[in-house]
XYZ file of N, CA and C in Angstrom:
651
model
N 96.930 103.923 97.015
C 97.905 103.326 97.927
C 99.291 103.266 97.289
N 99.642 104.267 96.521
C 100.986 104.341 95.961
C 101.988 104.713 97.062
N 103.269 104.603 96.747
C 104.303 104.909 97.725
C 104.136 106.311 98.307
N 103.766 107.256 97.451
C 103.673 108.646 97.897
C 102.640 108.813 99.005
N 101.581 108.014 98.968
C 100.547 108.067 100.014
C 101.173 107.836 101.383
N 101.993 106.781 101.490
C 102.581 106.460 102.781
C 103.686 107.434 103.168
N 104.459 107.871 102.181
C 105.483 108.880 102.491
C 104.835 110.150 103.045
N 103.701 110.529 102.484
C 103.003 111.725 102.939
C 102.440 111.537 104.341
N 101.916 110.352 104.605
C 101.375 110.084 105.948
C 102.459 110.230 107.011
N 103.631 109.696 106.732
C 104.719 109.799 107.709
C 105.247 111.233 107.794
N 105.333 111.907 106.663
C 105.818 113.286 106.669
C 104.887 114.188 107.478
N 103.587 113.918 107.420
C 102.585 114.722 108.131
C 102.285 114.183 109.521
N 102.987 113.149 109.918
C 102.763 112.494 111.207
C 101.321 111.992 111.356
N 100.739 111.572 110.265
C 99.385 111.009 110.290
C 99.496 109.496 110.458
N 99.823 109.099 111.662
C 100.168 107.696 111.912
C 99.329 107.152 113.069
N 98.014 107.300 112.945
C 97.114 106.783 113.961
C 97.209 105.288 114.132
N 97.765 104.612 113.133
C 97.933 103.156 113.194
C 99.060 102.746 114.130
N 99.924 103.702 114.507
C 101.066 103.373 115.359
C 100.613 103.202 116.799
N 100.973 102.076 117.406
C 100.706 101.841 118.812
C 101.929 102.236 119.621
N 101.702 102.995 120.681
C 102.816 103.454 121.493
C 103.295 102.441 122.512
N 102.613 101.300 122.590
C 102.991 100.256 123.528
C 103.020 98.912 122.795
N 103.459 97.891 123.487
C 103.477 96.547 122.907
C 102.053 96.045 122.752
N 101.756 95.462 121.614
C 100.416 94.963 121.339
C 100.057 93.828 122.302
N 98.860 93.910 122.869
C 98.454 92.929 123.867
C 98.306 91.528 123.283
N 97.825 91.442 122.046
C 97.684 90.127 121.417
C 99.048 89.479 121.188
N 100.016 90.286 120.813
C 101.380 89.773 120.662
C 101.875 89.230 121.997
N 101.719 90.027 123.031
C 102.171 89.650 124.361
C 101.528 88.340 124.810
N 100.232 88.202 124.548
C 99.490 87.050 125.057
C 99.687 85.780 124.224
N 99.876 85.930 122.904
C 99.794 84.771 122.030
C 101.094 84.407 121.313
N 102.112 85.249 121.415
C 103.375 84.904 120.767
C 103.997 83.637 121.355
N 103.973 83.461 122.680
C 104.611 82.252 123.234
C 104.040 80.962 122.671
N 102.734 80.905 122.410
C 102.167 79.667 121.875
C 102.492 79.500 120.393
N 102.853 80.580 119.710
C 103.273 80.484 118.314
C 104.725 80.048 118.211
N 105.581 80.694 118.992
C 107.028 80.497 118.861
C 107.581 79.436 119.798
N 106.875 79.183 120.913
C 107.421 78.270 121.902
C 108.740 78.791 122.443
N 109.721 77.930 122.521
C 111.040 78.343 123.009
C 111.982 78.701 121.869
N 111.460 78.695 120.637
C 112.292 78.980 119.475
C 112.690 80.453 119.439
N 113.875 80.727 118.954
C 114.330 82.117 118.786
C 114.724 82.350 117.339
N 113.854 81.879 116.436
C 114.100 82.050 115.013
C 113.968 83.513 114.603
N 114.478 83.816 113.407
C 114.343 85.159 112.842
C 112.882 85.453 112.546
N 112.461 86.670 112.899
C 111.080 87.108 112.698
C 111.042 88.161 111.601
N 110.153 87.964 110.625
C 109.880 88.972 109.603
C 108.675 89.786 110.044
N 108.810 91.120 109.997
C 107.700 92.015 110.334
C 107.432 92.896 109.118
N 106.466 92.519 108.260
C 106.186 93.306 107.052
C 105.487 94.621 107.393
N 105.802 95.670 106.611
C 105.169 96.977 106.784
C 105.186 97.370 108.258
N 106.388 97.379 108.823
C 106.545 97.401 110.278
C 106.378 98.762 110.921
N 106.489 99.855 110.137
C 106.450 101.174 110.753
C 107.579 101.309 111.766
N 107.243 101.897 112.920
C 108.234 102.016 114.009
C 107.705 101.302 115.250
N 107.072 100.167 115.017
C 106.381 99.433 116.072
C 107.304 99.035 117.221
N 106.860 99.320 118.444
C 107.578 98.891 119.645
C 107.618 97.373 119.752
N 106.702 96.709 119.063
C 106.643 95.247 119.131
C 107.962 94.598 118.718
N 108.693 95.247 117.821
C 109.961 94.664 117.368
C 111.002 94.632 118.479
N 111.023 95.655 119.328
C 111.941 95.623 120.469
C 111.537 94.506 121.424
N 110.230 94.328 121.625
C 109.739 93.272 122.511
C 110.181 91.906 122.001
N 110.023 91.681 120.718
C 110.441 90.409 120.122
C 111.955 90.227 120.211
N 112.681 91.300 119.963
C 114.144 91.231 120.018
C 114.613 90.938 121.437
N 113.959 91.515 122.435
C 114.320 91.263 123.827
C 114.124 89.802 124.210
N 113.305 89.104 123.444
C 113.070 87.674 123.699
C 113.965 86.783 122.851
N 114.999 87.382 122.263
C 116.037 86.599 121.614
C 115.883 86.420 120.119
N 114.879 87.067 119.523
C 114.655 86.889 118.093
C 115.453 87.896 117.260
N 116.233 87.451 116.276
C 116.688 88.375 115.237
C 115.455 88.895 114.484
N 115.505 90.154 114.082
C 114.346 90.796 113.461
C 114.710 91.343 112.086
N 113.834 91.111 111.109
C 113.884 91.830 109.835
C 112.542 92.540 109.673
N 112.545 93.846 109.889
C 111.358 94.654 109.639
C 111.488 95.298 108.265
N 110.398 95.330 107.525
C 110.415 95.931 106.187
C 109.463 97.117 106.190
N 109.979 98.277 105.833
C 109.209 99.513 105.932
C 109.585 100.464 104.802
N 108.575 101.060 104.190
C 108.791 101.953 103.058
C 109.384 103.296 103.468
N 108.997 103.793 104.644
C 109.355 105.161 105.042
C 110.684 105.221 105.792
N 111.595 106.043 105.302
C 112.850 106.219 106.030
C 112.623 107.010 107.312
N 111.568 107.833 107.371
C 111.236 108.548 108.608
C 110.933 107.545 109.708
N 110.119 106.546 109.384
C 109.770 105.519 110.367
C 111.001 104.761 110.833
N 111.876 104.422 109.896
C 113.079 103.670 110.252
C 113.991 104.471 111.168
N 114.177 105.741 110.865
C 115.023 106.589 111.711
C 114.401 106.789 113.083
N 113.090 107.079 113.096
C 112.407 107.309 114.369
C 112.443 106.085 115.275
N 112.354 104.909 114.675
C 112.324 103.678 115.460
C 113.531 103.598 116.386
N 114.700 103.864 115.862
C 115.915 103.773 116.671
C 116.096 105.001 117.549
N 115.829 106.179 117.000
C 116.038 107.404 117.762
C 115.136 107.456 118.990
N 113.875 107.045 118.848
C 112.944 107.105 119.967
C 113.290 106.099 121.054
N 114.039 105.068 120.696
C 114.496 104.092 121.685
C 115.856 104.467 122.269
N 116.427 105.569 121.793
C 117.736 105.981 122.264
C 118.858 105.075 121.791
N 118.648 104.436 120.637
C 119.644 103.525 120.085
C 120.157 104.059 118.748
N 121.388 103.695 118.426
C 121.968 104.088 117.146
C 122.006 102.882 116.221
N 121.719 103.130 114.972
C 121.739 102.066 113.974
C 122.832 102.346 112.948
N 123.467 101.293 112.488
C 124.352 101.409 111.341
C 123.479 101.427 110.092
N 123.747 102.371 109.211
C 122.928 102.524 108.000
C 123.746 102.089 106.799
N 123.190 101.158 106.047
C 123.863 100.619 104.870
C 122.997 100.910 103.636
N 123.273 102.019 102.936
C 122.487 102.341 101.741
C 122.647 101.277 100.674
N 121.608 101.090 99.900
C 121.679 100.104 98.829
C 120.384 100.016 98.075
N 120.334 99.147 97.120
C 119.143 98.874 96.316
C 118.856 97.376 96.341
N 117.605 96.975 96.516
C 116.415 97.815 96.628
C 116.120 98.281 98.048
N 117.021 97.962 99.020
C 116.759 98.344 100.401
C 117.960 99.057 101.007
N 117.672 100.121 101.769
C 118.652 100.680 102.693
C 118.424 99.984 104.028
N 119.486 99.473 104.618
C 119.329 98.642 105.811
C 119.836 99.392 107.038
N 118.947 99.495 108.020
C 119.271 100.071 109.323
C 119.485 98.893 110.277
N 120.635 98.855 110.947
C 120.954 97.678 111.745
C 121.455 98.066 113.128
N 120.891 97.409 114.133
C 121.381 97.509 115.507
C 121.420 96.088 116.049
N 122.636 95.599 116.315
C 122.781 94.212 116.735
C 122.169 93.326 115.638
N 121.257 92.418 115.988
C 120.622 91.590 114.957
C 119.163 92.006 114.740
N 118.880 93.270 114.988
C 117.584 93.862 114.653
C 117.796 94.782 113.457
N 117.153 94.447 112.345
C 117.328 95.201 111.110
C 115.997 95.745 110.602
N 116.017 96.973 110.133
C 114.901 97.513 109.371
C 115.386 97.710 107.941
N 114.673 97.114 107.013
C 114.986 97.259 105.600
C 114.033 98.287 105.013
N 114.590 99.417 104.617
C 113.781 100.514 104.108
C 113.626 100.370 102.597
N 112.393 100.096 102.159
C 112.130 99.910 100.740
C 110.793 99.223 100.539
N 110.570 98.776 99.339
C 109.300 98.188 98.926
C 109.256 96.707 99.282
N 108.292 96.327 100.104
C 108.135 94.926 100.507
C 108.121 93.979 99.318
N 107.535 94.412 98.211
C 107.390 93.535 97.045
C 108.712 93.288 96.320
N 109.785 93.941 96.788
C 111.107 93.692 96.232
C 111.857 92.590 96.987
N 111.275 92.077 98.062
C 111.914 90.960 98.766
C 111.967 89.726 97.870
N 113.045 88.976 98.001
C 113.185 87.721 97.266
C 113.416 86.601 98.282
N 113.190 85.341 97.881
C 113.330 84.231 98.837
C 114.650 84.216 99.591
N 115.737 84.568 98.942
C 117.037 84.528 99.609
C 117.114 85.516 100.769
N 116.327 86.611 100.683
C 116.324 87.611 101.762
C 115.760 87.046 103.057
N 114.833 86.104 102.949
C 114.121 85.607 104.128
C 114.349 84.116 104.345
N 115.444 83.604 103.828
C 115.687 82.157 103.912
C 115.864 81.684 105.347
N 116.235 82.593 106.268
C 116.393 82.216 107.670
C 115.145 82.511 108.501
N 114.145 83.112 107.895
C 112.918 83.455 108.618
C 112.083 82.203 108.847
N 111.586 82.047 110.087
C 110.673 80.951 110.389
C 109.416 81.444 111.107
N 109.394 82.749 111.420
C 108.262 83.341 112.109
C 107.953 84.698 111.497
N 106.664 85.024 111.438
C 106.219 86.312 110.886
C 105.207 86.919 111.844
N 105.312 88.220 112.027
C 104.341 88.953 112.856
C 103.685 90.014 111.985
N 102.366 89.903 111.830
C 101.606 90.842 110.993
C 100.455 91.414 111.806
N 100.685 92.596 112.357
C 99.604 93.308 113.032
C 98.969 94.364 112.140
N 99.768 94.967 111.278
C 99.268 96.135 110.561
C 99.640 96.139 109.087
N 100.009 94.986 108.533
C 100.349 94.923 107.111
C 99.118 94.607 106.267
N 98.505 93.455 106.523
C 97.345 93.057 105.714
C 96.245 94.102 105.769
N 95.944 94.617 106.946
C 94.835 95.567 107.083
C 95.195 96.968 106.577
N 96.462 97.176 106.231
C 96.870 98.472 105.677
C 96.606 98.574 104.185
N 96.237 97.450 103.559
C 96.177 97.388 102.101
C 94.745 97.214 101.603
N 94.397 97.859 100.485
C 93.084 97.658 99.866
C 92.996 96.261 99.254
N 91.788 95.815 98.878
C 91.589 94.402 98.506
C 92.562 93.843 97.482
N 92.767 94.529 96.364
C 93.626 93.968 95.323
C 95.065 93.837 95.806
N 95.528 94.822 96.575
C 96.891 94.749 97.104
C 97.018 93.681 98.176
N 95.931 93.402 98.903
C 95.979 92.315 99.889
C 96.253 90.988 99.200
N 95.593 90.759 98.078
C 95.831 89.516 97.343
C 97.278 89.442 96.857
N 97.785 90.558 96.378
C 99.168 90.598 95.906
C 100.147 90.385 97.062
N 99.843 90.987 98.192
C 100.690 90.865 99.381
C 100.781 89.408 99.828
N 99.637 88.740 99.947
C 99.637 87.349 100.403
C 100.350 86.453 99.392
N 100.123 86.685 98.110
C 100.787 85.886 97.077
C 102.303 86.048 97.160
N 102.759 87.288 97.380
C 104.209 87.514 97.446
C 104.789 86.911 98.720
N 104.100 87.083 99.834
C 104.567 86.504 101.088
C 104.692 84.988 100.956
N 103.692 84.385 100.340
C 103.693 82.931 100.157
C 104.844 82.496 99.259
N 105.134 83.285 98.241
C 106.187 82.932 97.290
C 107.583 82.970 97.905
N 107.787 83.809 98.918
C 109.143 83.974 99.443
C 109.389 83.215 100.748
N 108.339 82.848 101.481
C 108.531 82.234 102.790
C 108.904 80.761 102.677
N 109.811 80.304 103.526
C 110.109 78.867 103.574
C 108.909 78.083 104.099
N 108.813 76.827 103.694
C 107.767 75.951 104.209
C 107.908 75.818 105.726
N 106.763 75.711 106.404
C 106.767 75.558 107.852
C 106.802 76.859 108.623
N 106.964 77.992 107.941
C 106.982 79.287 108.613
C 105.626 79.549 109.264
N 105.665 80.059 110.492
C 104.444 80.367 111.235
C 104.214 81.875 111.257
N 102.948 82.263 111.173
C 102.571 83.680 111.158
C 101.572 83.948 112.278
N 101.817 84.990 113.061
C 100.795 85.525 113.955
C 100.147 86.693 113.230
N 98.884 86.532 112.857
C 98.158 87.523 112.059
C 97.047 88.130 112.907
N 96.993 89.455 112.914
C 95.941 90.184 113.621
C 95.158 91.000 112.590
N 93.836 90.835 112.590
C 93.004 91.536 111.616
C 91.942 92.372 112.318
N 91.340 93.241 111.542
C 90.292 94.133 112.021
C 89.117 94.073 111.063
N 87.924 93.914 111.597
C 86.728 93.873 110.761
C 85.704 94.843 111.337
N 85.092 95.626 110.470
C 84.073 96.576 110.920
C 83.037 96.766 109.840
N 81.881 97.237 110.244
C 80.766 97.462 109.327
C 80.493 98.957 109.257
N 81.120 99.601 108.311
C 80.934 101.048 108.149
C 81.438 101.458 106.785
N 80.843 102.483 106.237
C 81.247 102.992 104.934
C 82.293 104.083 105.129
N 83.494 103.651 105.516
C 84.591 104.591 105.716
C 85.791 104.114 104.915
N 86.689 105.025 104.669
C 87.876 104.710 103.889
C 89.021 104.296 104.809
N 89.661 103.160 104.486
C 90.861 102.778 105.217
C 92.054 103.563 104.692
N 93.221 103.306 105.167
C 93.537 102.300 106.165
C 93.239 102.753 107.597
N 93.063 101.794 108.537
C 93.069 100.360 108.300
C 91.783 99.914 107.605
N 91.911 98.895 106.766
C 90.771 98.348 106.051
C 90.168 97.183 106.836
N 88.875 96.957 106.603
C 88.245 95.813 107.253
C 88.590 94.535 106.493
N 89.003 93.537 107.242
C 89.339 92.223 106.699
C 88.578 91.191 107.520
N 87.649 90.512 106.901
C 86.816 89.546 107.613
C 87.562 88.226 107.802
N 87.062 87.405 108.715
C 87.634 86.073 108.908
C 87.492 85.239 107.640
N 86.379 85.410 106.938
C 86.179 84.677 105.683
C 87.236 85.060 104.648
N 87.591 86.346 104.614
C 88.619 86.763 103.652
C 89.976 86.177 104.018
N 90.269 86.090 105.300
C 91.522 85.453 105.723
C 91.582 84.022 105.197
N 90.485 83.303 105.328
C 90.455 81.916 104.846
C 90.596 81.857 103.326
N 89.981 82.818 102.646
C 90.078 82.860 101.179
C 91.505 83.164 100.733
N 92.145 84.105 101.398
C 93.480 84.528 100.997
C 94.551 83.489 101.325
N 94.424 82.864 102.481
C 95.503 82.003 102.970
C 95.203 80.509 102.882
N 93.942 80.148 102.669
C 93.532 78.760 102.818
C 94.235 77.767 101.917
N 94.639 78.193 100.736
C 95.254 77.258 99.791
C 96.658 76.828 100.212
N 97.371 77.706 100.899
C 98.792 77.444 101.171
C 99.151 77.390 102.652
N 98.183 77.633 103.511
C 98.465 77.683 104.941
C 97.437 76.878 105.726
N 97.888 76.303 106.835
C 96.970 75.807 107.847
C 96.578 76.992 108.711
N 95.280 77.180 108.908
C 94.766 78.364 109.595
C 94.124 77.950 110.913
N 94.599 78.541 111.992
C 94.033 78.264 113.311
C 93.559 79.570 113.947
N 92.230 79.783 114.050
C 91.735 80.962 114.753
C 92.072 80.858 116.240
N 92.579 81.928 116.802
C 92.962 81.932 118.215
C 91.974 82.724 119.052
N 91.539 83.867 118.524
C 90.733 84.769 119.346
C 89.956 85.727 118.452
N 88.723 86.043 118.853
C 87.971 87.150 118.262
C 87.498 88.040 119.396
N 87.787 89.315 119.282
C 87.491 90.263 120.354
C 86.620 91.396 119.821
N 85.441 91.563 120.393
C 84.569 92.673 120.022
C 85.060 93.954 120.683
N 85.279 94.982 119.863
C 85.749 96.258 120.388
C 84.564 97.083 120.865
N 84.665 97.620 122.036
C 83.592 98.471 122.549
C 83.603 99.851 121.907
N 82.528 100.591 122.105
C 82.430 101.930 121.528
C 83.494 102.883 122.054
N 84.056 102.546 123.212
C 85.066 103.425 123.808
C 86.493 103.047 123.379
N 86.620 102.004 122.551
C 87.943 101.655 122.027
C 88.448 102.804 121.160
N 89.750 103.164 121.253
C 90.251 104.340 120.526
C 89.916 104.338 119.042
N 90.099 103.190 118.364
C 89.812 103.156 116.929
C 88.324 103.307 116.659
N 87.491 102.568 117.392
C 86.048 102.646 117.198
C 85.540 104.059 117.479
N 86.077 104.662 118.506
C 85.661 106.016 118.884
C 86.070 107.029 117.828
N 87.302 106.894 117.335
C 87.815 107.840 116.343
C 87.039 107.769 115.036
N 86.624 106.558 114.656
C 85.915 106.370 113.394
C 84.390 106.348 113.560
N 83.917 106.457 114.784
C 82.473 106.452 115.011
C 81.836 105.112 114.711
N 82.507 104.029 115.055
C 82.014 102.698 114.745
C 81.188 102.139 115.893
N 80.068 101.535 115.528
C 79.224 100.890 116.533
C 79.581 99.420 116.690
N 80.251 98.854 115.666
C 80.579 97.434 115.701
C 81.913 97.200 115.008
N 82.839 96.612 115.742
C 84.139 96.272 115.169
C 84.723 95.113 115.963
N 85.467 94.258 115.282
C 86.101 93.117 115.944
C 87.542 92.985 115.488
N 88.381 92.502 116.377
C 89.738 92.116 116.033
C 89.850 90.602 116.165
N 90.548 89.993 115.221
C 90.757 88.548 115.252
C 92.239 88.243 115.213
N 92.603 87.148 115.861
C 93.988 86.696 115.906
C 94.040 85.282 115.337
N 94.981 85.062 114.429
C 95.143 83.760 113.769
C 96.581 83.286 113.893
N 96.723 81.970 113.929
C 98.031 81.341 113.749
C 97.997 80.616 112.413
N 98.925 80.988 111.534
C 99.015 80.397 110.205
C 100.321 79.639 110.071
N 100.279 78.511 109.388
C 101.495 77.751 109.135
C 101.625 77.481 107.652
N 102.721 77.928 107.060
C 102.972 77.750 105.620
C 103.221 76.275 105.328
N 102.404 75.721 104.442
C 102.557 74.314 104.076
C 103.786 74.118 103.187
């Protein structure tokens, strides 16, 4: 899971993880997470997710963090929008209005970068990482987020001997990873049928998606 792995996936357009529409769980459960608040939303490992436009249309400033410059460019181009590009280290920043994509390594974020963030959306970050990196990811997220920040977390769990990403993350692992520093509220568990695109593509007989609301203590 080195940087080159993800750069190669984007270069080869091997992006089965990309959803071409707004995620249904986001649509259904974001209002109960955010209420009427229009705080800044952090979207880690964001790819070129349409979900960011949906969140932005609801008044949220967005900071998406993505390693691939291909994804960052495509995100704006496919929406027919132009972004101002500000090269720099450790992030090149693509900006349109108050929607920003920071192109670089998520682990280079520091607390000052996210001091205005009060909401996080994670559909495809945690499940994109193998076990050891998941622990590192959660530890870093916890270290930089302000207290009281809320996270909408979507996970995927399956029983099969296949290689991720996406990786299977059980509800028990969510509690293990986040339990020390977050209040965890399970919202939904959905069994995926055999005809679900992911289950069908991977030949899975059993898979579930879970949705959690987390609050940083």
